[in-house]
Amino acid sequence: MILATLVDACGNDPSFVCEQMHRVTHNDTAAQIADAIAGAPLHIALILVFAWLTRRLLRKAIDRFVERLIRRREATEVSAEQEARGVFAKIQLKAAQTVEEIHQRSTRSKERALTLGAVLRGVATFVVATVAILLILGELDVSLGPLLAGAGVAGLAFGFGAQSLVRDVLAGIFVLTEDQYGVGDIVDLGDANGVVEHVSLRTTQLRDVQGALWTVPNGEIKRVCNRSQIWSRAVLDVQVAYSTDLDHAMSVIRTVIDDVWREQPEDATIIEQPEIWGLEQFGDNALVIRVVLKTEPSQQWTTARIVRARLKKAFDESGIEIPFPQRDVWLRGSDEAP
């Protein structure tokens, strides 16, 4: 009799709450009410609580990730600032300008990290909310088969059609988190090179030396050459004639590069004492002496131009020949008139 009434009250597959309430009260109505209260509504409430906890944990994890990125940027900033103050101890204005540039780069990196954190938090919230909604619909006895099948087909079509977009976005995330380059950096991305004007999760825009604007999908970037990170180097191969006294030529070169180093022009800042590496090679028409100058980021080209101009003037004053290709031509002819 009890089993028959249990089936009448709770059905052929009674829930734990309905069965226990019926056994305690022996009342069909009380069992049905308890089942209605503790059934789907309780499950939905638990799903919402679990979704809220999951979202909160994910947001905390993302915030910690962003904080680690910012701390790493701050540590790099402090190191670069100390180095700049040490290098330009005698040039207070230049030191202040360099420190300001370092602060600007650090601020830019922090803003990108915060932006990336906001994007990741939005994605996490969307995923958690989608899963929670599907679970709640299941508790309300909504058939999820057609919905999941349609979503699967749509996801498959989207995956095939937007796989390049997904690749670009993933590559953009790594560009931002690893700080491979930023706005204002001079980079070489393979087919395109120039000054970075804009960086997003999907594309990077460069302005080349001719003024053309290149838009490169991040997923197409296979390797990055950044010529504006921390410091740069100007490498000059100075050619002199074979008849030149190498010791005298190196002495003149040393005087010129040391003068530039002491003067520290505004756009040609040398951060270490210049080096002469010596005779680099025997060329077809000249001896090649290699000179190396460590400069501020992106200033290697200006520094090299200034040094070349001064070397030309110093070589002229010292009588050192700057060779050029020469060729001997032999003319042969007949003594008899045609």
Short mmCIF file of C-alpha atoms in Angstrom, two decimals:
data_model
loop_
_atom_site.label_atom_id
_atom_site.label_comp_id
_atom_site.label_asym_id
_atom_site.label_seq_id
_atom_site.Cartn_x
_atom_site.Cartn_y
_atom_site.Cartn_z
CA MET A 1 0.00 0.00 0.00
CA ILE A 2 2.83 2.36 0.93
CA LEU A 3 4.64 1.63 -2.32
CA ALA A 4 1.48 2.27 -4.30
CA THR A 5 0.92 5.63 -2.64
CA LEU A 6 4.62 6.51 -3.14
CA VAL A 7 4.22 5.91 -6.85
CA ASP A 8 1.06 7.95 -6.90
CA ALA A 9 2.75 10.83 -5.10
CA CYS A 10 6.22 10.82 -6.63
CA GLY A 11 5.91 8.80 -9.83
CA ASN A 12 7.75 5.70 -11.00
CA ASP A 13 11.14 7.35 -10.52
CA PRO A 14 10.81 9.26 -7.26
CA SER A 15 13.43 11.76 -6.19
CA PHE A 16 15.26 11.38 -2.91
CA VAL A 17 13.48 14.39 -1.34
CA CYS A 18 9.99 13.23 -2.39
CA GLU A 19 10.59 9.69 -1.21
CA GLN A 20 11.93 10.73 2.19
CA MET A 21 9.15 13.27 2.74
CA HIS A 22 6.50 10.67 1.87
CA ARG A 23 8.01 8.13 4.24
CA VAL A 24 8.06 10.66 7.09
CA THR A 25 4.64 12.26 6.57
CA HIS A 26 2.79 9.59 4.56
CA ASN A 27 1.17 12.56 2.82
CA ASP A 28 1.09 12.75 -0.96
CA THR A 29 0.60 16.52 -1.06
CA ALA A 30 3.49 17.23 1.32
CA ALA A 31 5.76 14.96 -0.68
CA GLN A 32 4.82 16.65 -3.94
CA ILE A 33 5.33 20.14 -2.46
CA ALA A 34 8.73 19.16 -1.05
CA ASP A 35 9.71 17.67 -4.39
CA ALA A 36 8.61 20.84 -6.21
CA ILE A 37 10.61 23.05 -3.83
CA ALA A 38 13.72 20.91 -3.58
CA GLY A 39 13.71 19.69 -7.16
CA ALA A 40 14.35 21.96 -10.13
CA PRO A 41 14.41 25.30 -8.21
CA LEU A 42 17.07 24.01 -5.83
CA HIS A 43 19.12 22.62 -8.68
CA ILE A 44 18.83 25.91 -10.55
CA ALA A 45 19.91 27.81 -7.46
CA LEU A 46 22.91 25.49 -7.04
CA ILE A 47 23.82 25.96 -10.71
CA LEU A 48 23.70 29.74 -10.32
CA VAL A 49 25.81 29.62 -7.17
CA PHE A 50 28.35 27.34 -8.82
CA ALA A 51 28.46 29.57 -11.92
CA TRP A 52 29.00 32.65 -9.74
CA LEU A 53 31.85 30.94 -7.84
CA THR A 54 33.44 29.72 -11.06
CA ARG A 55 33.28 33.18 -12.63
CA ARG A 56 34.74 34.74 -9.49
CA LEU A 57 37.63 32.26 -9.41
CA LEU A 58 38.37 32.80 -13.08
CA ARG A 59 38.34 36.57 -12.65
CA LYS A 60 40.75 36.29 -9.72
CA ALA A 61 43.06 34.07 -11.76
CA ILE A 62 42.99 36.54 -14.67
CA ASP A 63 43.60 39.48 -12.30
CA ARG A 64 46.63 37.72 -10.82
CA PHE A 65 47.92 37.00 -14.32
CA VAL A 66 47.58 40.67 -15.26
CA GLU A 67 49.25 41.73 -11.98
CA ARG A 68 52.23 39.49 -12.76
CA LEU A 69 52.54 41.09 -16.19
CA ILE A 70 52.43 44.57 -14.67
CA ARG A 71 54.99 43.69 -11.98
CA ARG A 72 57.31 42.35 -14.64
CA ARG A 73 56.92 45.58 -16.64
CA GLU A 74 57.61 47.63 -13.50
CA ALA A 75 60.77 45.64 -12.75
CA THR A 76 62.00 46.22 -16.31
CA GLU A 77 61.17 49.92 -15.98
CA VAL A 78 63.15 50.29 -12.75
CA SER A 79 66.17 48.53 -14.25
CA ALA A 80 66.08 50.65 -17.41
CA GLU A 81 65.64 53.84 -15.39
CA GLN A 82 68.65 53.07 -13.19
CA GLU A 83 70.75 52.31 -16.26
CA ALA A 84 69.66 55.56 -17.95
CA ARG A 85 70.50 57.64 -14.88
CA GLY A 86 73.91 55.97 -14.68
CA VAL A 87 74.72 56.50 -18.36
CA PHE A 88 73.54 60.14 -18.44
CA ALA A 89 74.72 61.17 -14.99
CA LYS A 90 76.43 64.22 -16.48
CA ILE A 91 73.57 65.14 -18.80
CA GLN A 92 70.58 65.74 -16.58
CA LEU A 93 68.26 66.88 -19.39
CA LYS A 94 68.99 63.79 -21.47
CA ALA A 95 68.54 61.56 -18.43
CA ALA A 96 65.15 63.15 -17.71
CA GLN A 97 64.05 62.69 -21.33
CA THR A 98 65.14 59.05 -21.35
CA VAL A 99 63.39 58.32 -18.05
CA GLU A 100 60.21 59.96 -19.39
CA GLU A 101 60.33 57.74 -22.47
CA ILE A 102 60.77 54.69 -20.23
CA HIS A 103 57.75 55.73 -18.18
CA GLN A 104 55.68 56.17 -21.32
CA ARG A 105 56.60 52.70 -22.59
CA SER A 106 55.80 51.23 -19.17
CA THR A 107 52.43 53.01 -19.06
CA ARG A 108 51.65 51.70 -22.53
CA SER A 109 52.50 48.14 -21.45
CA LYS A 110 50.32 48.43 -18.34
CA GLU A 111 47.38 49.70 -20.38
CA ARG A 112 47.74 46.81 -22.81
CA ALA A 113 47.88 44.32 -19.94
CA LEU A 114 44.73 45.80 -18.40
CA THR A 115 42.97 45.70 -21.77
CA LEU A 116 43.94 42.09 -22.24
CA GLY A 117 42.64 41.29 -18.74
CA ALA A 118 39.29 42.89 -19.55
CA VAL A 119 39.00 40.83 -22.75
CA LEU A 120 39.84 37.59 -20.93
CA ARG A 121 37.35 38.35 -18.16
CA GLY A 122 34.64 38.98 -20.74
CA VAL A 123 35.37 35.67 -22.47
CA ALA A 124 35.32 33.79 -19.15
CA THR A 125 32.00 35.37 -18.19
CA PHE A 126 30.47 34.44 -21.54
CA VAL A 127 31.59 30.81 -21.32
CA VAL A 128 30.39 30.36 -17.72
CA ALA A 129 27.03 32.01 -18.48
CA THR A 130 26.48 29.83 -21.55
CA VAL A 131 27.15 26.62 -19.63
CA ALA A 132 24.91 27.74 -16.75
CA ILE A 133 22.02 28.58 -19.10
CA LEU A 134 22.25 25.17 -20.77
CA LEU A 135 22.21 23.40 -17.38
CA ILE A 136 19.20 25.45 -16.23
CA LEU A 137 17.30 24.64 -19.42
CA GLY A 138 18.02 20.98 -18.79
CA GLU A 139 16.55 21.26 -15.29
CA LEU A 140 13.41 22.81 -16.78
CA ASP A 141 13.00 19.74 -19.03
CA VAL A 142 13.75 21.72 -22.16
CA SER A 143 15.04 19.43 -24.89
CA LEU A 144 18.65 20.40 -25.50
CA GLY A 145 19.24 17.93 -28.32
CA PRO A 146 18.14 20.18 -31.20
CA LEU A 147 19.76 23.21 -29.57
CA LEU A 148 23.12 21.47 -29.09
CA ALA A 149 22.97 19.99 -32.58
CA GLY A 150 22.29 23.40 -34.10
CA ALA A 151 25.02 24.97 -32.00
CA GLY A 152 27.41 22.21 -33.06
CA VAL A 153 26.71 22.77 -36.74
CA ALA A 154 27.02 26.54 -36.31
CA GLY A 155 30.25 26.12 -34.35
CA LEU A 156 31.68 23.81 -37.02
CA ALA A 157 30.81 26.27 -39.78
CA PHE A 158 32.24 29.14 -37.75
CA GLY A 159 35.38 27.13 -37.04
CA PHE A 160 36.02 26.47 -40.72
CA GLY A 161 35.18 30.02 -41.76
CA ALA A 162 36.93 31.89 -38.96
CA GLN A 163 39.95 29.72 -38.21
CA SER A 164 42.25 32.44 -39.52
CA LEU A 165 40.50 34.95 -37.22
CA VAL A 166 41.01 32.68 -34.22
CA ARG A 167 44.67 32.21 -35.16
CA ASP A 168 45.14 35.98 -35.47
CA VAL A 169 43.52 36.65 -32.08
CA LEU A 170 45.57 33.97 -30.31
CA ALA A 171 48.77 35.34 -31.84
CA GLY A 172 47.74 38.85 -30.80
CA ILE A 173 47.27 37.69 -27.21
CA PHE A 174 50.84 36.36 -27.14
CA VAL A 175 52.15 39.59 -28.73
CA LEU A 176 50.54 41.62 -25.94
CA THR A 177 51.41 39.32 -23.03
CA GLU A 178 55.04 38.89 -24.10
CA ASP A 179 55.39 42.59 -25.05
CA GLN A 180 57.11 41.68 -28.31
CA TYR A 181 56.61 45.19 -29.67
CA GLY A 182 54.44 48.24 -29.18
CA VAL A 183 53.41 51.53 -30.74
CA GLY A 184 56.50 53.51 -31.77
CA ASP A 185 58.83 50.52 -32.10
CA ILE A 186 60.74 49.92 -35.34
CA VAL A 187 60.19 46.29 -36.31
CA ASP A 188 60.77 43.89 -39.17
CA LEU A 189 57.94 41.37 -39.60
CA GLY A 190 59.26 39.72 -42.73
CA ASP A 191 57.34 41.10 -45.67
CA ALA A 192 56.69 44.39 -43.87
CA ASN A 193 58.93 46.60 -41.78
CA GLY A 194 58.62 50.07 -40.32
CA VAL A 195 57.28 51.96 -37.30
CA VAL A 196 54.41 50.35 -35.38
CA GLU A 197 51.38 52.65 -35.38
CA HIS A 198 48.66 50.38 -33.98
CA VAL A 199 48.48 46.96 -32.30
CA SER A 200 45.25 45.04 -31.72
CA LEU A 201 44.37 41.45 -30.97
CA ARG A 202 43.87 40.77 -34.69
CA THR A 203 46.25 42.99 -36.67
CA THR A 204 49.39 45.12 -36.48
CA GLN A 205 49.79 48.31 -38.53
CA LEU A 206 53.23 49.53 -39.68
CA ARG A 207 54.32 52.70 -41.45
CA ASP A 208 57.36 52.06 -43.66
CA VAL A 209 60.08 54.52 -44.63
CA GLN A 210 58.19 55.49 -47.82
CA GLY A 211 55.06 56.37 -45.86
CA ALA A 212 53.01 53.30 -46.83
CA LEU A 213 50.78 51.84 -44.11
CA TRP A 214 50.99 48.05 -43.81
CA THR A 215 48.28 46.05 -42.02
CA VAL A 216 49.59 42.62 -41.04
CA PRO A 217 47.35 39.90 -39.49
CA ASN A 218 49.00 38.71 -36.28
CA GLY A 219 48.58 35.08 -37.31
CA GLU A 220 50.78 35.69 -40.37
CA ILE A 221 53.75 36.91 -38.29
CA LYS A 222 56.32 34.12 -38.14
CA ARG A 223 59.14 36.07 -36.50
CA VAL A 224 59.70 39.58 -35.16
CA CYS A 225 62.84 41.70 -35.35
CA ASN A 226 62.47 44.63 -32.94
CA ARG A 227 65.10 47.33 -33.44
CA SER A 228 63.85 49.50 -30.57
CA GLN A 229 64.20 47.36 -27.46
CA ILE A 230 66.37 48.72 -24.61
CA TRP A 231 69.37 49.63 -26.82
CA SER A 232 70.57 49.55 -30.42
CA ARG A 233 73.90 49.26 -32.20
CA ALA A 234 75.33 51.14 -35.16
CA VAL A 235 77.85 49.09 -37.13
CA LEU A 236 80.02 51.05 -39.58
CA ASP A 237 82.40 49.43 -42.04
CA VAL A 238 84.86 52.22 -42.87
CA GLN A 239 86.88 51.75 -46.06
CA VAL A 240 90.41 53.12 -46.54
CA ALA A 241 92.91 52.66 -49.33
CA TYR A 242 95.43 49.81 -49.24
CA SER A 243 98.25 52.37 -49.01
CA THR A 244 96.82 53.87 -45.80
CA ASP A 245 98.63 53.50 -42.48
CA LEU A 246 96.08 51.51 -40.45
CA ASP A 247 97.29 52.81 -37.09
CA HIS A 248 96.92 56.40 -38.28
CA ALA A 249 93.47 55.71 -39.76
CA MET A 250 92.26 54.06 -36.55
CA SER A 251 93.61 56.99 -34.53
CA VAL A 252 91.59 59.43 -36.64
CA ILE A 253 88.49 57.25 -36.36
CA ARG A 254 88.93 57.01 -32.59
CA THR A 255 89.13 60.80 -32.28
CA VAL A 256 85.94 61.27 -34.30
CA ILE A 257 83.79 58.71 -32.49
CA ASP A 258 85.03 59.82 -29.06
CA ASP A 259 84.08 63.40 -29.91
CA VAL A 260 80.56 62.30 -30.85
CA TRP A 261 80.34 60.24 -27.65
CA ARG A 262 81.35 63.22 -25.48
CA GLU A 263 79.00 65.63 -27.25
CA GLN A 264 75.97 63.29 -27.05
CA PRO A 265 73.81 64.85 -29.83
CA GLU A 266 70.11 64.89 -29.08
CA ASP A 267 69.14 62.23 -31.65
CA ALA A 268 72.43 60.31 -31.59
CA THR A 269 72.96 59.27 -28.00
CA ILE A 270 75.85 56.81 -27.49
CA ILE A 271 75.42 54.96 -24.19
CA GLU A 272 78.82 53.21 -24.06
CA GLN A 273 82.31 54.10 -25.18
CA PRO A 274 82.54 53.40 -28.94
CA GLU A 275 84.67 50.46 -30.05
CA ILE A 276 86.92 49.83 -33.03
CA TRP A 277 86.89 46.11 -33.66
CA GLY A 278 89.77 46.37 -36.13
CA LEU A 279 90.41 45.26 -39.69
CA GLU A 280 87.27 43.46 -40.82
CA GLN A 281 88.24 42.34 -44.32
CA PHE A 282 90.38 42.85 -47.38
CA GLY A 283 87.99 44.26 -49.96
CA ASP A 284 88.40 44.39 -53.71
CA ASN A 285 89.38 48.04 -53.60
CA ALA A 286 89.85 48.88 -49.92
CA LEU A 287 90.65 47.80 -46.40
CA VAL A 288 87.54 47.64 -44.20
CA ILE A 289 87.72 48.79 -40.56
CA ARG A 290 84.71 47.96 -38.39
CA VAL A 291 83.44 50.53 -35.88
CA VAL A 292 80.65 49.75 -33.36
CA LEU A 293 78.56 52.26 -31.38
CA LYS A 294 75.95 51.27 -28.78
CA THR A 295 73.11 53.78 -28.88
CA GLU A 296 69.71 54.56 -27.48
CA PRO A 297 66.88 52.54 -29.12
CA SER A 298 66.16 53.56 -32.73
CA GLN A 299 69.03 56.08 -32.82
CA GLN A 300 71.58 53.86 -34.56
CA TRP A 301 70.81 55.27 -38.02
CA THR A 302 71.12 58.93 -37.00
CA THR A 303 74.31 58.19 -35.09
CA ALA A 304 75.82 56.39 -38.08
CA ARG A 305 75.02 59.34 -40.40
CA ILE A 306 76.65 61.85 -38.04
CA VAL A 307 79.77 59.72 -37.64
CA ARG A 308 80.09 59.16 -41.41
CA ALA A 309 79.86 62.89 -42.10
CA ARG A 310 82.54 63.66 -39.53
CA LEU A 311 84.76 60.83 -40.75
CA LYS A 312 84.65 62.25 -44.28
CA LYS A 313 85.77 65.64 -43.05
CA ALA A 314 88.48 64.18 -40.77
CA PHE A 315 89.83 61.92 -43.55
CA ASP A 316 90.07 64.88 -45.92
CA GLU A 317 91.98 66.90 -43.33
CA SER A 318 94.31 63.97 -42.54
CA GLY A 319 94.92 63.02 -46.16
CA ILE A 320 93.39 59.57 -45.79
CA GLU A 321 91.98 58.34 -49.07
CA ILE A 322 88.47 56.95 -49.22
CA PRO A 323 88.83 54.55 -52.18
CA PHE A 324 86.45 53.99 -55.02
CA PRO A 325 86.39 51.19 -57.62
CA GLN A 326 89.04 51.69 -60.31
CA ARG A 327 89.74 49.75 -63.49
CA ASP A 328 92.68 49.77 -65.91
CA VAL A 329 91.74 49.62 -69.61
CA TRP A 330 94.31 48.49 -72.24
CA LEU A 331 93.77 49.65 -75.80
CA ARG A 332 95.40 47.71 -78.64
CA GLY A 333 95.38 48.70 -82.26
CA SER A 334 97.19 48.16 -85.62
CA ASP A 335 100.09 50.39 -86.71
CA GLU A 336 98.94 50.34 -90.34
CA ALA A 337 96.15 52.59 -91.56
CA PRO A 338 93.02 50.75 -92.71
#
